[in-house]
mmCIF file with all atom_site columns, C-alpha atoms in Angstrom:
data_model
loop_
_atom_site.group_PDB
_atom_site.id
_atom_site.type_symbol
_atom_site.label_atom_id
_atom_site.label_alt_id
_atom_site.label_comp_id
_atom_site.label_asym_id
_atom_site.label_entity_id
_atom_site.label_seq_id
_atom_site.pdbx_PDB_ins_code
_atom_site.Cartn_x
_atom_site.Cartn_y
_atom_site.Cartn_z
_atom_site.occupancy
_atom_site.B_iso_or_equiv
_atom_site.pdbx_formal_charge
_atom_site.auth_seq_id
_atom_site.auth_comp_id
_atom_site.auth_asym_id
_atom_site.auth_atom_id
_atom_site.pdbx_PDB_model_num
ATOM 1  C CA . MET A 1 1  ? -0.026 -0.119 0.228   1.00 70.00 ? 1  MET A CA 1
ATOM 2  C CA . LYS A 1 2  ? 1.199  3.446  -0.748  1.00 73.00 ? 2  LYS A CA 1
ATOM 3  C CA . THR A 1 3  ? 1.789  6.093  1.453   1.00 79.00 ? 3  THR A CA 1
ATOM 4  C CA . VAL A 1 4  ? 0.649  9.325  1.009   1.00 74.00 ? 4  VAL A CA 1
ATOM 5  C CA . ARG A 1 5  ? 2.675  12.716 2.059   1.00 76.00 ? 5  ARG A CA 1
ATOM 6  C CA . LYS A 1 6  ? 0.922  15.466 3.457   1.00 80.00 ? 6  LYS A CA 1
ATOM 7  C CA . PHE A 1 7  ? 1.970  19.056 2.376   1.00 78.00 ? 7  PHE A CA 1
ATOM 8  C CA . ASN A 1 8  ? 2.027  21.968 4.593   1.00 83.00 ? 8  ASN A CA 1
ATOM 9  C CA . SER A 1 9  ? 2.117  24.598 1.844   1.00 83.00 ? 9  SER A CA 1
ATOM 10 C CA . PHE A 1 10 ? 2.022  25.140 -1.904  1.00 82.00 ? 10 PHE A CA 1
ATOM 11 C CA . GLU A 1 11 ? 5.661  25.753 -1.857  1.00 83.00 ? 11 GLU A CA 1
ATOM 12 C CA . GLU A 1 12 ? 6.339  22.501 -0.418  1.00 83.00 ? 12 GLU A CA 1
ATOM 13 C CA . LEU A 1 13 ? 4.495  20.707 -3.034  1.00 79.00 ? 13 LEU A CA 1
ATOM 14 C CA . LYS A 1 14 ? 6.183  22.824 -5.732  1.00 82.00 ? 14 LYS A CA 1
ATOM 15 C CA . ALA A 1 15 ? 9.617  21.830 -4.548  1.00 82.00 ? 15 ALA A CA 1
ATOM 16 C CA . SER A 1 16 ? 8.828  18.304 -4.343  1.00 83.00 ? 16 SER A CA 1
ATOM 17 C CA . GLU A 1 17 ? 7.480  18.239 -7.710  1.00 82.00 ? 17 GLU A CA 1
ATOM 18 C CA . LYS A 1 18 ? 10.810 19.977 -8.856  1.00 82.00 ? 18 LYS A CA 1
ATOM 19 C CA . GLY A 1 19 ? 12.755 17.137 -7.206  1.00 79.00 ? 19 GLY A CA 1
ATOM 20 C CA . ALA A 1 20 ? 10.767 14.393 -8.687  1.00 82.00 ? 20 ALA A CA 1
ATOM 21 C CA . GLU A 1 21 ? 11.569 16.198 -12.027 1.00 83.00 ? 21 GLU A CA 1
ATOM 22 C CA . ASN A 1 22 ? 15.374 16.515 -11.605 1.00 82.00 ? 22 ASN A CA 1
ATOM 23 C CA . TYR A 1 23 ? 15.402 12.824 -10.606 1.00 81.00 ? 23 TYR A CA 1
ATOM 24 C CA . GLU A 1 24 ? 13.429 11.875 -14.030 1.00 81.00 ? 24 GLU A CA 1
ATOM 25 C CA . LEU A 1 25 ? 15.924 14.160 -15.635 1.00 81.00 ? 25 LEU A CA 1
ATOM 26 C CA . SER A 1 26 ? 18.989 12.126 -14.159 1.00 84.00 ? 26 SER A CA 1
ATOM 27 C CA . LEU A 1 27 ? 17.400 9.087  -14.994 1.00 82.00 ? 27 LEU A CA 1
ATOM 28 C CA . MET A 1 28 ? 16.990 10.042 -18.865 1.00 82.00 ? 28 MET A CA 1
ATOM 29 C CA . LYS A 1 29 ? 20.710 11.215 -18.904 1.00 83.00 ? 29 LYS A CA 1
ATOM 30 C CA . HIS A 1 30 ? 21.835 8.062  -17.199 1.00 84.00 ? 30 HIS A CA 1
ATOM 31 C CA . GLU A 1 31 ? 19.625 5.786  -19.711 1.00 84.00 ? 31 GLU A CA 1
ATOM 32 C CA . LYS A 1 32 ? 21.034 8.052  -22.953 1.00 86.00 ? 32 LYS A CA 1
ATOM 33 C CA . PHE A 1 33 ? 24.915 7.843  -21.525 1.00 86.00 ? 33 PHE A CA 1
ATOM 34 C CA . GLN A 1 34 ? 24.348 4.008  -21.303 1.00 87.00 ? 34 GLN A CA 1
ATOM 35 C CA . GLU A 1 35 ? 23.235 3.906  -24.727 1.00 88.00 ? 35 GLU A CA 1
ATOM 36 C CA . VAL A 1 36 ? 26.172 5.997  -26.069 1.00 88.00 ? 36 VAL A CA 1
ATOM 37 C CA . LEU A 1 37 ? 28.578 3.647  -24.109 1.00 88.00 ? 37 LEU A CA 1
ATOM 38 C CA . LYS A 1 38 ? 27.057 0.819  -25.884 1.00 91.00 ? 38 LYS A CA 1
ATOM 39 C CA . GLN A 1 39 ? 27.616 2.660  -29.278 1.00 93.00 ? 39 GLN A CA 1
ATOM 40 C CA . ILE A 1 40 ? 31.199 3.465  -28.505 1.00 91.00 ? 40 ILE A CA 1
ATOM 41 C CA . TYR A 1 41 ? 31.823 0.134  -27.569 1.00 93.00 ? 41 TYR A CA 1
ATOM 42 C CA . SER A 1 42 ? 30.238 -1.596 -30.963 1.00 93.00 ? 42 SER A CA 1
ATOM 43 C CA . ILE A 1 43 ? 32.394 1.183  -32.703 1.00 93.00 ? 43 ILE A CA 1
ATOM 44 C CA . SER A 1 44 ? 35.763 0.002  -30.995 1.00 93.00 ? 44 SER A CA 1
ATOM 45 C CA . VAL A 1 45 ? 34.844 -3.532 -31.374 1.00 91.00 ? 45 VAL A CA 1
ATOM 46 C CA . GLN A 1 46 ? 34.357 -3.115 -35.216 1.00 92.00 ? 46 GLN A CA 1
ATOM 47 C CA . GLN A 1 47 ? 37.367 -1.069 -35.610 1.00 92.00 ? 47 GLN A CA 1
ATOM 48 C CA . LYS A 1 48 ? 39.291 -3.975 -33.666 1.00 90.00 ? 48 LYS A CA 1
ATOM 49 C CA . LYS A 1 49 ? 37.870 -6.691 -36.074 1.00 89.00 ? 49 LYS A CA 1
ATOM 50 C CA . ASN A 1 50 ? 38.772 -4.114 -39.129 1.00 89.00 ? 50 ASN A CA 1
ATOM 51 C CA . ASN A 1 51 ? 42.467 -3.826 -37.667 1.00 88.00 ? 51 ASN A CA 1
ATOM 52 C CA . GLU A 1 52 ? 42.859 -7.866 -37.257 1.00 86.00 ? 52 GLU A CA 1
ATOM 53 C CA . SER A 1 53 ? 41.714 -8.558 -40.788 1.00 80.00 ? 53 SER A CA 1
ATOM 54 C CA . LYS A 1 54 ? 44.296 -6.361 -42.455 1.00 68.00 ? 54 LYS A CA 1
#
C-alpha cells in the first residue's frame, strides 16, 4: 500500500515536484549515457575486427 505525503504548503508541494522532475531528468541522462557507451563499445569492437583483418 502506498503512503500519501501531506504537504503543509504550496511551496513545499512545488519543491517536491521539482525534485521529482530533476530525478527523472537524471534517469534519462543516465539511460542516454548508457546508450552512448554501448555505441562507442560497438564501434571500437568493429574497428578492432577491421584492424585484425588487415
